[in-house]
């Protein structure tokens, strides 16, 4: 066959070449490369029957004089290899793996200090606290030591030894310096007691004061982690006796566990509604009173204490309640607030629930859209792979764009979020808006858990589990991080139900919930 004068199209340009059917296709590709700059290994030349290959037979392709071929591929040099060899996850050690995955670091166990490590890691789910500690000039030694520890942890890639903070904690709270029975080491302590002691000793850390906000709460803990509990005492035996009402700030809500407790919400209601016996001033004798407690203020961060340790009089010993109690990852706290607060929060809460449903629907639509894109492109790819010669012998690729999927009609998510925020802000009660650190919705997401592992109340092991979104700020990240002292690993969200209790394995002991935002 005699050489043919042909044309090639690439990136909107047209080139004239000579195709010699007596030469192999690789020779034609070299000519195309010299004209277009597209490297041979990144080049696709569309011919009758598909793509021109090095072993293609020109007789079967049947090129014609003045025929046009479409060339696909980017001109330029190939990407250079990485300066360092690629290392796969399975070949990395723990430090390299944590760094590659952006994992936070753990804390070295200094001898029965898991209770402290778990508490410190759980508090990392409160990023506002770290900001407040950094900006504070407080002379509180615990606050300074915790700030320094968090700073060290943020700059480290391996396990951190919290020796300085441990020494400061034992000095401030001598209880944590108790020795074990043999006297050759420190005794195991209670993580809930550590949580209580630590948050109480951070109450001097200054908080935030927004323009126009109330100045009655100026400390961080009081703003973001303290609720107000209103307790009403009344006796059915003395109906003429006026109810006794008291009020106190609380840093946690108790969840009592009895033989009939199956759910956290039921245990909380049981702890808030109790019967007590005390002296009646009007009757002049002891009488039974109904104690009803409700929260008149909900903080941004709500801590729940699962009361798993109790004193058993029959054996004169502290024992652990092993019962399985289910806890939710989303919690509606309107059932435990005063009527006045419920009335203020309910409009925002209901609207927030509706908005969440709409967000879920948008996620589903966008997910279906992403899944549909390859399917809509497939027919066009088939046409491109088997083009038919147009009149005059030209071979053209189809440039028809895929039809837009239904989800393409959605606006950017940021647009919806701005609209939703404006709607919710219009429903917030002015007194709640002025209360810095107060929950504006009454709806909560679970962000941290401290668990206790083992059957003995004065022994066992504490582990912290923290939602990755609370550490990274990425709300789409659904996984959790398990902090077992200095061993840090990813914990799938679907396994949270295994922490309900019911045996000697890890059981939820302290749960931290964060108020849903606008």
C-alpha positions as a printed NumPy array, in Angstrom:
array([[  0.   ,   0.   ,   0.   ],
       [  1.239,   3.465,  -0.91 ],
       [  1.675,   6.153,   1.763],
       [ -1.491,   8.156,   2.523],
       [ -1.946,  11.835,   3.327],
       [ -4.092,  11.94 ,   6.487],
       [ -5.031,  14.404,   9.237],
       [ -5.139,  14.191,  13.024],
       [ -7.177,  16.294,  15.451],
       [ -5.947,  17.044,  18.96 ],
       [ -7.05 ,  19.696,  21.462],
       [ -8.853,  21.668,  18.769],
       [ -5.877,  21.683,  16.39 ],
       [ -5.522,  19.842,  13.095],
       [ -2.256,  18.392,  11.789],
       [ -1.29 ,  16.908,   8.394],
       [  0.716,  13.686,   8.442],
       [  1.807,  10.887,   6.119],
       [  0.66 ,   7.39 ,   7.092],
       [  2.692,   4.536,   5.643],
       [  0.618,   1.298,   5.94 ],
       [  3.798,  -0.673,   5.347],
       [  5.166,   0.588,   8.682],
       [  3.887,  -0.649,  12.083],
       [  1.395,   1.506,  14.054],
       [  4.193,   2.452,  16.481],
       [  5.865,   4.423,  13.686],
       [  2.661,   6.399,  13.086],
       [  2.399,   7.063,  16.844],
       [  5.924,   8.476,  16.842],
       [  4.93 ,  10.838,  14.04 ],
       [  1.859,  11.903,  16.03 ],
       [  4.071,  12.49 ,  19.077],
       [  6.407,  14.757,  17.079],
       [  3.436,  16.821,  15.922],
       [  1.336,  17.031,  19.13 ],
       [  3.802,  16.433,  21.974],
       [  1.555,  13.715,  23.434],
       [  3.766,  10.894,  24.798],
       [  3.15 ,   7.545,  23.144],
       [  2.303,   5.802,  26.449],
       [ -0.41 ,   8.422,  27.128],
       [ -1.756,   8.538,  23.569],
       [ -5.007,   7.13 ,  22.222],
       [ -5.643,   7.266,  18.474],
       [ -9.252,   6.479,  17.604],
       [ -9.604,   4.24 ,  14.528],
       [-12.272,   2.034,  13.086],
       [-12.944,  -0.696,  15.631],
       [-11.586,   1.171,  18.654],
       [ -8.139,   2.384,  19.696],
       [ -5.002,   1.971,  17.569],
       [ -2.667,  -0.557,  19.202],
       [  0.928,  -1.466,  18.439],
       [ -0.168,  -4.841,  17.046],
       [ -3.125,  -3.49 ,  15.035],
       [ -3.325,  -4.524,  11.363],
       [ -3.587,  -1.585,   8.937],
       [ -5.308,  -3.853,   6.404],
       [ -8.185,  -4.462,   8.809],
       [ -8.378,  -0.794,   9.766],
       [ -8.379,   0.281,   6.131],
       [ -7.096,   3.87 ,   6.338],
       [ -8.065,   6.146,   3.448],
       [ -6.551,   9.147,   1.751],
       [ -7.481,  12.444,   3.475],
       [ -8.967,  10.602,   6.502],
       [ -9.014,  12.374,   9.899],
       [ -8.096,  10.589,  13.15 ],
       [ -8.922,  11.819,  16.658],
       [ -6.03 ,  11.819,  19.171],
       [ -6.651,  11.803,  22.918],
       [ -4.012,  12.541,  25.556],
       [ -2.28 ,  15.349,  27.429],
       [  0.918,  16.808,  26.006],
       [  3.95 ,  17.327,  28.216],
       [  6.332,  15.327,  30.324],
       [  5.194,  12.432,  32.432],
       [  4.918,  13.049,  36.177],
       [  8.191,  12.507,  37.979],
       [  8.426,   9.667,  40.486],
       [  8.133,  10.64 ,  44.2  ],
       [ 11.339,  11.72 ,  45.89 ],
       [ 10.761,   9.047,  48.538],
       [  9.57 ,   5.504,  47.845],
       [  5.885,   4.832,  48.445],
       [  5.172,   3.095,  51.737],
       [  1.949,   1.143,  52.192],
       [ -0.115,   1.256,  55.406],
       [  0.576,  -2.39 ,  56.228],
       [  4.32 ,  -1.687,  56.152],
       [  4.155,   1.268,  58.583],
       [  4.833,   1.127,  62.298],
       [  2.359,   2.601,  64.807],
       [  3.919,   6.07 ,  64.748],
       [  4.007,   6.25 ,  60.942],
       [  0.456,   4.915,  60.697],
       [ -0.915,   7.442,  63.193],
       [  0.863,  10.24 ,  61.332],
       [ -0.423,   9.062,  57.941],
       [ -3.996,   8.839,  59.162],
       [ -3.79 ,  12.068,  61.136],
       [ -4.39 ,  10.173,  64.37 ],
       [ -4.002,  11.943,  67.721],
       [ -1.449,  10.59 ,  70.178],
       [ -1.941,   8.513,  73.304],
       [ -0.628,   8.838,  76.858],
       [  1.829,   6.476,  78.506],
       [  0.492,   4.59 ,  81.532],
       [  2.654,   5.558,  84.505],
       [  1.232,   2.872,  86.8  ],
       [ -2.546,   2.683,  87.274],
       [ -3.035,   6.04 ,  85.557],
       [ -5.503,   4.885,  82.885],
       [ -8.292,   6.712,  84.769],
       [ -6.453,  10.019,  84.236],
       [ -5.461,   9.305,  80.618],
       [ -9.04 ,   8.429,  79.647],
       [-10.343,  11.624,  81.281],
       [ -7.783,  13.837,  79.524],
       [ -8.534,  12.258,  76.145],
       [-12.307,  12.589,  76.606],
       [-11.895,  16.293,  77.404],
       [-10.164,  16.726,  74.042],
       [-13.654,  16.453,  72.562],
       [-14.151,  20.008,  73.924],
       [-11.982,  22.104,  71.555],
       [-13.267,  25.311,  73.162],
       [-11.573,  24.237,  76.397],
       [ -8.172,  23.999,  74.715],
       [ -8.709,  27.451,  73.219],
       [ -9.667,  28.866,  76.608],
       [ -6.622,  27.262,  78.25 ],
       [ -4.322,  28.693,  75.574],
       [ -5.727,  32.202,  75.917],
       [ -5.899,  32.115,  79.719],
       [ -3.304,  33.808,  81.9  ],
       [ -4.679,  32.043,  84.945],
       [ -2.207,  31.054,  87.643],
       [ -4.17 ,  27.874,  88.381],
       [ -1.455,  25.153,  88.312],
       [ -3.839,  22.454,  87.031],
       [ -4.988,  24.681,  84.169],
       [ -1.406,  25.59 ,  83.239],
       [ -0.247,  21.978,  83.377],
       [ -3.177,  20.728,  81.281],
       [ -2.559,  23.465,  78.713],
       [  1.097,  22.46 ,  78.435],
       [  0.137,  18.789,  78.131],
       [ -2.35 ,  19.446,  75.317],
       [  0.27 ,  21.562,  73.528],
       [  2.809,  18.735,  73.769],
       [  0.244,  16.222,  72.514],
       [ -0.616,  18.38 ,  69.508],
       [  3.058,  18.526,  68.487],
       [  3.92 ,  14.87 ,  69.035],
       [  3.598,  11.837,  66.815],
       [  4.199,   9.197,  69.478],
       [  2.915,   8.456,  72.954],
       [  3.339,  11.295,  75.462],
       [  4.408,  10.75 ,  79.076],
       [  2.123,  12.956,  81.261],
       [  4.454,  12.96 ,  84.268],
       [  4.292,  16.707,  84.975],
       [  0.5  ,  16.792,  84.878],
       [  0.216,  13.653,  87.012],
       [  2.458,  15.165,  89.686],
       [  0.393,  18.372,  89.68 ],
       [ -2.865,  16.406,  89.894],
       [ -1.667,  14.324,  92.841],
       [ -0.503,  17.454,  94.608],
       [ -3.847,  19.2  ,  94.064],
       [ -5.94 ,  16.106,  94.862],
       [ -4.118,  13.901,  97.409],
       [ -6.699,  11.158,  96.858],
       [ -4.967,  10.319,  93.569],
       [ -1.64 ,   9.832,  95.385],
       [ -2.928,   6.9  ,  97.451],
       [ -0.74 ,   3.803,  97.436],
       [ -2.013,   0.309,  96.704],
       [ -2.442,  -2.323,  99.403],
       [  1.065,  -3.681,  98.992],
       [  2.556,  -0.201,  99.21 ],
       [  4.818,  -0.679,  96.192],
       [  2.759,   1.356,  93.735],
       [ -0.141,   3.736,  93.316],
       [ -3.733,   2.566,  93.675],
       [ -6.252,   2.488,  90.852],
       [ -8.631,   5.46 ,  90.933],
       [-12.09 ,   6.239,  89.591],
       [-12.289,   8.018,  86.204],
       [-15.591,   9.711,  87.081],
       [-14.032,  11.126,  90.248],
       [-11.09 ,  12.332,  88.156],
       [-13.527,  13.969,  85.707],
       [-15.319,  15.727,  88.59 ],
       [-12.13 ,  16.867,  90.3  ],
       [-10.555,  18.086,  87.086],
       [-13.57 ,  20.058,  85.853],
       [-14.012,  21.627,  89.305],
       [-10.379,  22.749,  89.348],
       [-10.759,  24.305,  85.916],
       [-13.634,  26.535,  87.012],
       [-11.321,  29.536,  87.243],
       [-10.463,  29.397,  83.535],
       [-11.991,  32.515,  81.92 ],
       [-14.721,  32.005,  79.379],
       [-15.963,  34.008,  76.421],
       [-18.177,  37.054,  76.505],
       [-19.977,  37.835,  73.274],
       [-21.296,  41.358,  72.576],
       [-24.648,  41.834,  74.273],
       [-24.299,  38.584,  76.22 ],
       [-25.117,  38.108,  79.858],
       [-22.144,  38.566,  82.225],
       [-23.527,  36.363,  85.007],
       [-21.357,  33.476,  83.796],
       [-17.815,  34.541,  82.999],
       [-15.885,  31.276,  83.522],
       [-15.512,  28.639,  80.83 ],
       [-16.746,  25.625,  82.816],
       [-19.809,  27.521,  84.047],
       [-20.594,  28.626,  80.507],
       [-20.031,  25.482,  78.457],
       [-20.203,  22.525,  80.848],
       [-22.436,  23.462,  83.792],
       [-26.187,  23.08 ,  83.928],
       [-28.615,  24.483,  86.481],
       [-30.678,  21.889,  88.351],
       [-33.92 ,  22.935,  90.031],
       [-35.123,  20.553,  92.741],
       [-38.689,  20.605,  94.08 ],
       [-39.684,  18.74 ,  97.279],
       [-43.336,  18.145,  98.09 ],
       [-45.094,  15.635, 100.338],
       [-48.449,  14.028,  99.571],
       [-48.765,  13.474, 103.334],
       [-48.676,  17.235, 103.915],
       [-50.618,  18.848, 101.033],
       [-50.84 ,  22.193, 102.847],
       [-47.077,  22.426, 103.198],
       [-45.606,  24.655, 100.436],
       [-43.116,  22.898,  98.138],
       [-39.435,  23.442,  98.849],
       [-37.476,  24.634,  95.807],
       [-33.67 ,  24.68 ,  95.576],
       [-31.261,  25.366,  92.747],
       [-27.675,  24.285,  92.097],
       [-25.094,  24.22 ,  89.307],
       [-24.167,  20.689,  88.2  ],
       [-21.352,  19.42 ,  85.987],
       [-22.984,  16.088,  85.225],
       [-26.317,  14.289,  85.23 ],
       [-26.622,  10.944,  86.984],
       [-28.074,   7.837,  85.356],
       [-29.149,   5.336,  88.008],
       [-28.958,   1.66 ,  87.092],
       [-31.367,  -0.797,  88.704],
       [-32.52 ,  -4.302,  87.869],
       [-35.105,  -2.786,  85.51 ],
       [-32.965,  -0.173,  83.754],
       [-32.466,  -0.92 ,  80.056],
       [-32.02 ,   2.562,  78.587],
       [-30.027,   5.623,  79.607],
       [-33.038,   7.937,  79.373],
       [-34.985,   5.811,  81.849],
       [-32.053,   5.738,  84.277],
       [-31.749,   9.54 ,  84.144],
       [-35.459,  10.031,  84.845],
       [-35.189,   7.636,  87.793],
       [-32.293,   9.656,  89.222],
       [-34.202,  12.925,  88.789],
       [-37.479,  11.657,  90.293],
       [-37.005,  10.037,  93.693],
       [-38.803,   9.545,  96.982],
       [-37.018,  10.71 , 100.143],
       [-37.917,  10.514, 103.813],
       [-37.26 ,  13.546, 105.993],
       [-38.652,  15.488, 108.918],
       [-41.821,  17.412, 108.099],
       [-42.058,  20.802, 109.848],
       [-45.844,  20.893, 109.523],
       [-46.479,  17.314, 110.685],
       [-43.775,  17.215, 113.34 ],
       [-42.633,  13.79 , 112.169],
       [-40.854,  12.061, 109.331],
       [-42.753,  11.968, 106.055],
       [-42.196,  10.787, 102.502],
       [-41.406,  13.542, 100.007],
       [-41.375,  13.426,  96.234],
       [-38.146,  14.923,  94.871],
       [-38.456,  16.157,  91.305],
       [-35.374,  17.649,  89.627],
       [-35.222,  19.341,  86.247],
       [-32.61 ,  21.377,  84.401],
       [-33.404,  25.049,  83.917],
       [-30.208,  25.508,  81.897],
       [-28.592,  23.128,  79.411],
       [-24.874,  23.593,  78.652],
       [-23.189,  23.063,  75.3  ],
       [-21.496,  19.956,  76.706],
       [-23.628,  17.631,  78.832],
       [-21.87 ,  14.893,  80.819],
       [-23.824,  11.777,  81.835],
       [-22.552,   9.591,  84.68 ],
       [-23.647,   5.977,  84.453],
       [-23.748,   5.024,  88.141],
       [-22.137,   1.593,  87.784],
       [-20.445,   1.467,  91.185],
       [-22.474,   1.094,  94.367],
       [-21.893,   0.159,  97.984],
       [-23.278,  -3.257,  98.86 ],
       [-24.165,  -3.489, 102.519],
       [-24.471,  -7.269, 102.452],
       [-20.786,  -7.693, 101.654],
       [-19.705,  -4.285, 102.99 ],
       [-17.881,  -3.575,  99.761],
       [-18.014,  -1.388,  96.664],
       [-19.285,  -3.392,  93.689],
       [-19.815,  -2.858,  89.97 ],
       [-23.246,  -3.038,  88.322],
       [-22.692,  -5.089,  85.179],
       [-26.149,  -4.592,  83.663],
       [-26.389,  -3.681,  79.983],
       [-27.795,  -0.164,  79.516],
       [-28.231,   1.198,  76.004],
       [-27.221,   4.791,  75.325],
       [-28.114,   6.895,  72.252],
       [-25.672,   8.612,  69.912],
       [-28.252,  11.418,  69.604],
       [-30.027,  12.611,  72.741],
       [-33.07 ,  14.864,  73.127],
       [-32.734,  16.539,  76.527],
       [-36.105,  18.298,  76.48 ],
       [-37.534,  15.517,  78.663],
       [-35.319,  16.526,  81.583],
       [-35.732,  20.313,  81.508],
       [-38.15 ,  22.63 ,  83.302],
       [-41.408,  23.58 ,  81.602],
       [-40.153,  27.136,  81.093],
       [-36.959,  26.032,  79.341],
       [-38.826,  23.474,  77.234],
       [-41.146,  26.197,  75.988],
       [-38.134,  28.286,  74.927],
       [-36.24 ,  25.457,  73.245],
       [-39.06 ,  23.559,  71.566],
       [-39.49 ,  25.787,  68.455],
       [-35.766,  25.563,  67.645],
       [-35.629,  21.871,  68.511],
       [-38.512,  20.932,  66.235],
       [-37.165,  23.017,  63.385],
       [-33.69 ,  21.518,  63.873],
       [-35.135,  18.001,  63.577],
       [-36.9  ,  18.929,  60.329],
       [-33.696,  20.449,  58.977],
       [-31.734,  17.305,  59.831],
       [-34.214,  15.226,  57.84 ],
       [-33.819,  17.576,  54.87 ],
       [-30.025,  17.31 ,  55.127],
       [-30.225,  13.53 ,  55.108],
       [-32.35 ,  13.648,  51.967],
       [-29.84 ,  15.932,  50.256],
       [-27.016,  13.558,  51.184],
       [-28.931,  10.674,  49.621],
       [-29.606,  12.645,  46.43 ],
       [-25.956,  13.675,  46.091],
       [-24.85 ,  10.108,  46.725],
       [-27.214,   8.789,  44.046],
       [-25.93 ,  11.477,  41.696],
       [-22.302,  10.461,  42.182],
       [-23.241,   6.824,  41.6  ],
       [-25.209,   7.706,  38.471],
       [-22.429,   9.672,  36.738],
       [-20.416,   6.613,  35.542],
       [-23.619,   5.008,  34.28 ],
       [-24.537,   8.086,  32.247],
       [-21.058,   8.26 ,  30.786],
       [-20.889,   4.567,  29.813],
       [-23.   ,   4.763,  26.6  ],
       [-20.913,   7.681,  25.321],
       [-17.736,   5.777,  26.032],
       [-19.058,   2.857,  23.988],
       [-19.767,   5.134,  21.049],
       [-16.288,   6.642,  21.29 ],
       [-14.685,   3.202,  21.36 ],
       [-16.464,   2.097,  18.167],
       [-16.839,   5.192,  15.952],
       [-18.27 ,   4.917,  12.457],
       [-16.626,   6.787,   9.591],
       [-18.458,   9.973,   8.699],
       [-19.035,  10.961,   5.109],
       [-15.698,  11.708,   3.534],
       [-13.919,   9.089,   5.647],
       [-13.422,  11.163,   8.797],
       [-13.478,   9.341,  12.144],
       [-14.904,  11.617,  14.862],
       [-15.326,  11.005,  18.594],
       [-18.645,  11.789,  20.225],
       [-18.488,  14.974,  22.307],
       [-22.015,  14.687,  23.729],
       [-22.019,  15.553,  27.448],
       [-23.825,  13.176,  29.812],
       [-27.295,  14.208,  30.826],
       [-27.37 ,  15.83 ,  34.294],
       [-28.624,  13.619,  37.083],
       [-31.509,  14.731,  39.265],
       [-29.176,  15.72 ,  42.099],
       [-27.364,  18.233,  39.864],
       [-30.284,  20.608,  40.392],
       [-29.351,  20.978,  44.072],
       [-27.655,  24.173,  45.111],
       [-24.3  ,  24.048,  46.926],
       [-24.698,  22.771,  50.484],
       [-23.345,  26.045,  51.873],
       [-26.373,  27.855,  50.461],
       [-28.795,  25.587,  52.308],
       [-26.805,  25.876,  55.544],
       [-26.982,  29.671,  55.438],
       [-30.735,  29.572,  54.901],
       [-31.219,  27.049,  57.702],
       [-29.083,  29.011,  60.132],
       [-31.088,  32.171,  59.473],
       [-34.355,  30.314,  60.098],
       [-33.086,  28.808,  63.361],
       [-31.593,  32.043,  64.661],
       [-34.959,  33.723,  64.238],
       [-36.497,  31.128,  66.595],
       [-33.929,  31.361,  69.43 ],
       [-35.227,  32.88 ,  72.634],
       [-33.365,  36.151,  73.436],
       [-32.457,  34.989,  76.965],
       [-30.843,  31.811,  75.619],
       [-29.05 ,  33.707,  72.858],
       [-27.54 ,  36.009,  75.488],
       [-26.396,  33.06 ,  77.645],
       [-22.901,  32.213,  76.365],
       [-22.274,  28.466,  76.27 ],
       [-25.912,  27.434,  76.719],
       [-27.469,  24.881,  74.39 ],
       [-29.706,  26.578,  71.851],
       [-31.43 ,  23.437,  70.593],
       [-31.672,  20.955,  73.491],
       [-30.51 ,  18.275,  71.042],
       [-27.174,  16.52 ,  71.517],
       [-24.638,  14.332,  69.688],
       [-22.433,  11.872,  71.548],
       [-18.769,  12.915,  71.202],
       [-16.84 ,  11.031,  73.925],
       [-17.117,   7.971,  76.18 ],
       [-15.05 ,   6.783,  79.123],
       [-15.469,   3.06 ,  79.702],
       [-14.543,   0.737,  82.559],
       [-13.327,  -2.764,  81.819],
       [-13.389,  -5.528,  84.448],
       [-15.639,  -6.86 ,  87.209],
       [-14.   ,  -5.218,  90.249],
       [-14.967,  -1.698,  91.272],
       [-11.534,  -0.788,  92.645],
       [ -9.558,  -2.326,  89.793],
       [-10.031,  -2.835,  86.062],
       [ -9.028,  -0.576,  83.198],
       [-10.338,   2.709,  81.757],
       [-10.405,   3.504,  78.019],
       [-11.578,   6.627,  76.195],
       [-13.451,   6.705,  72.898],
       [-13.716,  10.058,  71.089],
       [-15.605,  10.94 ,  67.9  ],
       [-13.099,  11.926,  65.195],
       [-15.333,  14.779,  64.085],
       [-14.888,  16.321,  67.549],
       [-11.115,  16.221,  67.058],
       [-10.899,  17.23 ,  63.398],
       [-13.969,  19.419,  62.939],
       [-15.004,  17.341,  59.918],
       [-18.68 ,  16.566,  60.537],
       [-18.694,  13.984,  57.728],
       [-16.182,  11.784,  59.598],
       [-18.249,   9.105,  61.326],
       [-15.434,   6.994,  62.804],
       [-14.249,   7.169,  66.401],
       [-10.801,   7.003,  67.986],
       [-10.007,   4.527,  70.758],
       [ -7.486,   5.731,  73.345],
       [ -6.16 ,   2.764,  75.32 ],
       [ -3.348,   4.587,  77.134],
       [ -0.626,   5.023,  74.471],
       [ -2.329,   2.648,  72.009],
       [ -4.471,   4.662,  69.616],
       [ -6.657,   3.07 ,  66.935],
       [ -9.7  ,   3.705,  64.757],
       [-12.984,   2.503,  66.256],
       [-15.933,   2.116,  63.821],
       [-19.094,   3.955,  64.862],
       [-21.192,   0.821,  64.33 ],
       [-19.332,  -0.85 ,  67.204],
       [-20.406,   1.724,  69.809],
       [-23.28 ,  -0.56 ,  70.802],
       [-20.713,  -3.027,  72.163],
       [-19.989,  -0.531,  74.962],
       [-23.469,  -0.879,  76.498],
       [-22.159,  -3.219,  79.196],
       [-23.544,  -6.565,  80.262],
       [-20.22 ,  -8.252,  81.008],
       [-16.651,  -7.683,  82.071],
       [-15.677,  -6.   ,  78.816],
       [-15.626,  -2.201,  78.404],
       [-18.879,  -0.599,  79.572],
       [-19.837,   3.067,  79.204],
       [-19.214,   4.933,  82.458],
       [-19.051,   8.646,  81.557],
       [-20.632,   9.939,  78.349],
       [-20.117,  13.418,  76.924],
       [-22.73 ,  14.928,  74.625],
       [-22.321,  18.094,  72.551],
       [-25.273,  20.296,  71.703],
       [-26.245,  20.296,  68.044],
       [-25.437,  23.62 ,  66.434],
       [-27.477,  25.715,  64.07 ]])
